Coordinates of C-alpha atoms in Angstrom, one line a residue:
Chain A
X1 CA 71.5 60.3 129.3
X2 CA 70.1 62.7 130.9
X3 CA 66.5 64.2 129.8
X4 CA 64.5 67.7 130.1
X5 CA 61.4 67.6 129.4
X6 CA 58.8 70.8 128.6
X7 CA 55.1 70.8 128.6
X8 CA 52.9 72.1 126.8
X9 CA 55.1 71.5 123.8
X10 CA 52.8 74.2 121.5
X11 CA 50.2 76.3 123.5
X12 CA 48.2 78.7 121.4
X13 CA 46.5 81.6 123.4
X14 CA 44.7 84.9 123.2
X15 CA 46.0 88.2 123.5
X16 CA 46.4 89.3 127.2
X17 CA 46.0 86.3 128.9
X18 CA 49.3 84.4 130.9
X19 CA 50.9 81.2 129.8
X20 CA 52.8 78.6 132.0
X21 CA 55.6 76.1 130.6
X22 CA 56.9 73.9 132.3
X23 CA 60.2 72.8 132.5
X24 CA 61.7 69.2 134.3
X25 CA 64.9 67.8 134.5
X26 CA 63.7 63.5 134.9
X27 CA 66.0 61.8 135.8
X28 CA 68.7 64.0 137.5
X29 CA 68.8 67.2 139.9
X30 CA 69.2 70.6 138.0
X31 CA 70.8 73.1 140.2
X32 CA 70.7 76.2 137.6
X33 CA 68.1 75.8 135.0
X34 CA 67.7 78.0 131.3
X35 CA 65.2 79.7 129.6
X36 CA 65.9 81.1 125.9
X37 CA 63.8 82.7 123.1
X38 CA 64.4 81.7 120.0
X39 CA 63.2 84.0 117.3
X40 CA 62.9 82.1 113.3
X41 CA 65.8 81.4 112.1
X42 CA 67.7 83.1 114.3
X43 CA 70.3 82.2 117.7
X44 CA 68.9 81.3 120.9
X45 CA 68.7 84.4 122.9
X46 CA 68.6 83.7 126.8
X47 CA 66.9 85.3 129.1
X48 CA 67.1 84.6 132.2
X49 CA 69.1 82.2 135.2
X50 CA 67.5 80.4 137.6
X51 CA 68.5 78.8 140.7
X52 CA 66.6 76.1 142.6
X53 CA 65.1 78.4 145.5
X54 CA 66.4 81.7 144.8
X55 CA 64.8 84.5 142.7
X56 CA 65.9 84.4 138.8
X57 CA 68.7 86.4 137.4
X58 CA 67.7 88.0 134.1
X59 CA 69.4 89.1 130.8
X60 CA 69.5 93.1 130.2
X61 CA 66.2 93.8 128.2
X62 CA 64.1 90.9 129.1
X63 CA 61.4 91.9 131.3
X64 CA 61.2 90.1 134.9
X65 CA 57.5 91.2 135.3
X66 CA 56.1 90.3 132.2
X67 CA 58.5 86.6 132.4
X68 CA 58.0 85.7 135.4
X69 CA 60.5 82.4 135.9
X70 CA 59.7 80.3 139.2
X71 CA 62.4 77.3 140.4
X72 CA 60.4 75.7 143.2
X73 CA 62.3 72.3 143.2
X74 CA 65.6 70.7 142.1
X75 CA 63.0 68.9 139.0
X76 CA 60.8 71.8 137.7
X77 CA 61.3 75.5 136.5
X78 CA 58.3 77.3 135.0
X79 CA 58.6 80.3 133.0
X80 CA 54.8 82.2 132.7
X81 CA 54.2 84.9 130.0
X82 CA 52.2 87.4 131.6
X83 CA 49.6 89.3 129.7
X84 CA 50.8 87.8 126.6
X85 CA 51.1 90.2 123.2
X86 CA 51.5 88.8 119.4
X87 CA 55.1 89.6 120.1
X88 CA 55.5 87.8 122.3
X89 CA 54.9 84.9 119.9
X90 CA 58.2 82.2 119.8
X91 CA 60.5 79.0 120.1
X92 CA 60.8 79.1 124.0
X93 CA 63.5 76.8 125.3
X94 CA 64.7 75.3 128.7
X95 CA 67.7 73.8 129.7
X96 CA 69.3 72.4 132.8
X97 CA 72.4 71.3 134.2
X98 CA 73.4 68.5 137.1
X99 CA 74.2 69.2 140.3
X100 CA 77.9 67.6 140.5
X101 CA 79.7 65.0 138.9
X102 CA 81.3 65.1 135.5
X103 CA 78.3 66.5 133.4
X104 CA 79.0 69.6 135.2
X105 CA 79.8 71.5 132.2
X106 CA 76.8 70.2 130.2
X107 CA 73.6 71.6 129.6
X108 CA 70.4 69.4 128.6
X109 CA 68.0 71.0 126.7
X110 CA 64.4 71.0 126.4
X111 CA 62.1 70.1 123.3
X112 CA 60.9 73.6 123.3
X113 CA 57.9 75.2 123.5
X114 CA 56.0 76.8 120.8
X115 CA 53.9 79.7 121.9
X116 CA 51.2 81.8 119.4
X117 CA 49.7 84.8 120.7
X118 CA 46.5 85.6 119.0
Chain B
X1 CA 83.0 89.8 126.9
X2 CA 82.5 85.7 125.2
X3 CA 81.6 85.3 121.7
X4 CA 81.2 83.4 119.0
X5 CA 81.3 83.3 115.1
X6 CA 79.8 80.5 113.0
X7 CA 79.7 80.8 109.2
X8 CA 76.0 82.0 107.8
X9 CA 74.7 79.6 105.5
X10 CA 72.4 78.3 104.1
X11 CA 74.7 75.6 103.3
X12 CA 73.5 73.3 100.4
X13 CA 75.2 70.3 99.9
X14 CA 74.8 66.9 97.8
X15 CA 74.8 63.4 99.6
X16 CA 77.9 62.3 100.4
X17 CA 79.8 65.3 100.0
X18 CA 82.3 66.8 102.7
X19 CA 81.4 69.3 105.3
X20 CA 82.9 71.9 106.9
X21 CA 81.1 74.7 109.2
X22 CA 83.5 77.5 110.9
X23 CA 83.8 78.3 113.9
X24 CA 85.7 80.9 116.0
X25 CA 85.3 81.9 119.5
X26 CA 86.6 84.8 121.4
X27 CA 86.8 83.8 125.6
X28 CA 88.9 84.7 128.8
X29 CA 90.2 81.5 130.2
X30 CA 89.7 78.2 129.0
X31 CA 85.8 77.5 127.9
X32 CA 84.6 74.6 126.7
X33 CA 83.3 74.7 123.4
X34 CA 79.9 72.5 122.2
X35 CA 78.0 71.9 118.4
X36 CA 74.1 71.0 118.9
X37 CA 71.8 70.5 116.0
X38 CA 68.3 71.2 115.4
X39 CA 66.0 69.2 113.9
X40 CA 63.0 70.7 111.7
X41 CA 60.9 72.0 114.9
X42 CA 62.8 70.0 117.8
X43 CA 64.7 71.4 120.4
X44 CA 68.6 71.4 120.8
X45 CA 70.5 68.0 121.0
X46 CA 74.2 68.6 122.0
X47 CA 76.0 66.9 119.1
X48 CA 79.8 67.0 120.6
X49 CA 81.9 68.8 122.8
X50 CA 85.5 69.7 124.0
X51 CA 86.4 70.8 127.0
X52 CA 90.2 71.7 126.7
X53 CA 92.7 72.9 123.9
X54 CA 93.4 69.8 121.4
X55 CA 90.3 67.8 122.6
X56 CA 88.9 66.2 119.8
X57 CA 85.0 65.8 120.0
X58 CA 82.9 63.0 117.7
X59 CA 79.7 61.6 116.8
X60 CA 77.9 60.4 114.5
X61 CA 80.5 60.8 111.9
X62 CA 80.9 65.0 112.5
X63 CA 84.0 66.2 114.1
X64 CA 85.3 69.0 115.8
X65 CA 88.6 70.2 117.2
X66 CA 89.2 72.6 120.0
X67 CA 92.2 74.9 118.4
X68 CA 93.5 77.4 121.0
X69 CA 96.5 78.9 118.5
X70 CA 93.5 79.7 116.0
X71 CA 90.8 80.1 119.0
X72 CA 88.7 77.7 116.2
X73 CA 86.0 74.9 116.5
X74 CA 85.1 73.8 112.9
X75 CA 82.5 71.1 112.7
X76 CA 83.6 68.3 109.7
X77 CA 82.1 65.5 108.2
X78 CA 83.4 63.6 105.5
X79 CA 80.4 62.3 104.0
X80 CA 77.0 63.7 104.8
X81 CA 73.6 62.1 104.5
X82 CA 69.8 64.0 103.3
X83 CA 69.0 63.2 107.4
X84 CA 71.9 65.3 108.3
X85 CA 70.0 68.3 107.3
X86 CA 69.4 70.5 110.3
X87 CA 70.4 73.5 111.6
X88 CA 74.6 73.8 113.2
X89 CA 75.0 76.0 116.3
X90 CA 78.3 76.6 117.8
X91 CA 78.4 77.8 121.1
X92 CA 80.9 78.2 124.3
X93 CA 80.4 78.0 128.1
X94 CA 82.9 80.5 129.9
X95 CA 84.9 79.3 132.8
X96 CA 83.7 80.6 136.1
X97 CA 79.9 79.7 135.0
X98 CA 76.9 78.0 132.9
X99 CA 75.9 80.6 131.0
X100 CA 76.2 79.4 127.3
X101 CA 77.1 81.6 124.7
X102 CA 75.5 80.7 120.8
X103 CA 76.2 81.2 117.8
X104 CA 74.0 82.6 115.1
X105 CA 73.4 79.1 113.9
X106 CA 74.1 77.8 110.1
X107 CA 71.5 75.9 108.0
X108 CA 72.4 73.0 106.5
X109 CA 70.7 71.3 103.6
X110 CA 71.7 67.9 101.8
X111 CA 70.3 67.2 98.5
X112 CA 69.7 63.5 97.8

């Protein structure tokens, strides 16, 4: 089937400084890829829509400067938290779906990525 | 605009009891409707889908039906293990687009 993959999978870092995760489809071409938030035992909450080579589209009340959401290739979309806050501490988690063909309804979903904000 | 409604839990079952977790939807159209599970600090894994009214999605032993008349998508097994224990989310994609609609989610735990 088909995989996503995120890196780092936990990243700790201090206050004020930016964070990249990574986010790769491996074995198929993902035309529109996902970023959520999950909060503890709460929903995913997304936040934004992105598009291999065109700018991201984000959720009302997610902030495109401070999550700044690059889709270079049909393979990789990287989501950087930008002068990162305690708040800003949670479950992020990508997914992607395939360009075409019958899993075109389907999303694949990331392991998730576990940021702490000192 | 889309929604969905699962039941809160916790939900605290015993091994080899029968489960059922609600869920309703409210959509335009005719969206497909998913249950993924989480593992204890994993990500998502899509458990099964249906894509149109009457579909019947399976596997590994849970079931759900995709009732139009009762706009419902009620995940069932009939006998669930202590590995089962994860957490349920019901969610819808909209025609017309990707974007994936959750619900809150339902904790399941099975007692050995």
């Amino acid at each position: 089937g088909a995989v996503v993959s995120q890196h780092p999978s936990r990243v700790i870092c201090k206050s004020g400084t930016s964070v990249k995760i990574e986010c790769r489809s491996l074995d198929f071409q993902a035309t529109t890829m996902f970023w959520y938030r999950q909060f503890p035992k709460k929903s995913l909450m997304l936040m934004a829509t992105s598009n291999e080579g065109s700018k991201a589209t984000y959720e009302q009340g997610v902030e495109k400067d401070k999550f700044l959401i690059n889709h270079a290739s049909l393979t990789l979309s990287t989501l950087t938290v930008t002068s990162a806050h305690p708040e800003d501490s949670s479950f992020y988690i990508c997914s992607a779906t395939a360009r075409g063909g019958g899993a075109l309804n389907e999303q694949y979903f990331g392991p998730g990525t576990r940021l702490t904000v000192t | 605009g889309n929604s969905v409604t699962q039941m809160e839990g916790p939900v605290t079952l015993s091994e080899e009891a029968f489960l059922t977790i609600n869920c309703t939807y409210t959509a335009t159209g005719y969206p497909s409707l998913f249950w993924y599970v989480q593992y204890p600090g994993e990500g998502l894994q899509l458990l099964l889908k249906a894509t149109k009214a009457d579909d019947k999605g399976s596997n590994k032993g849970f079931e759900a039906t995709y009732r139009k008349e009762t706009t419902s998508f009620h995940l069932e097994k009939g006998s669930v293990q202590v590995s089962d224990s994860a957490v349920y989310f019901c969610a819808l994609m909209g025609t017309g687009g990707f974007k994936t609609i959750f619900g809150a989610g339902t904790r399941l735990f099975v007692k050995a």
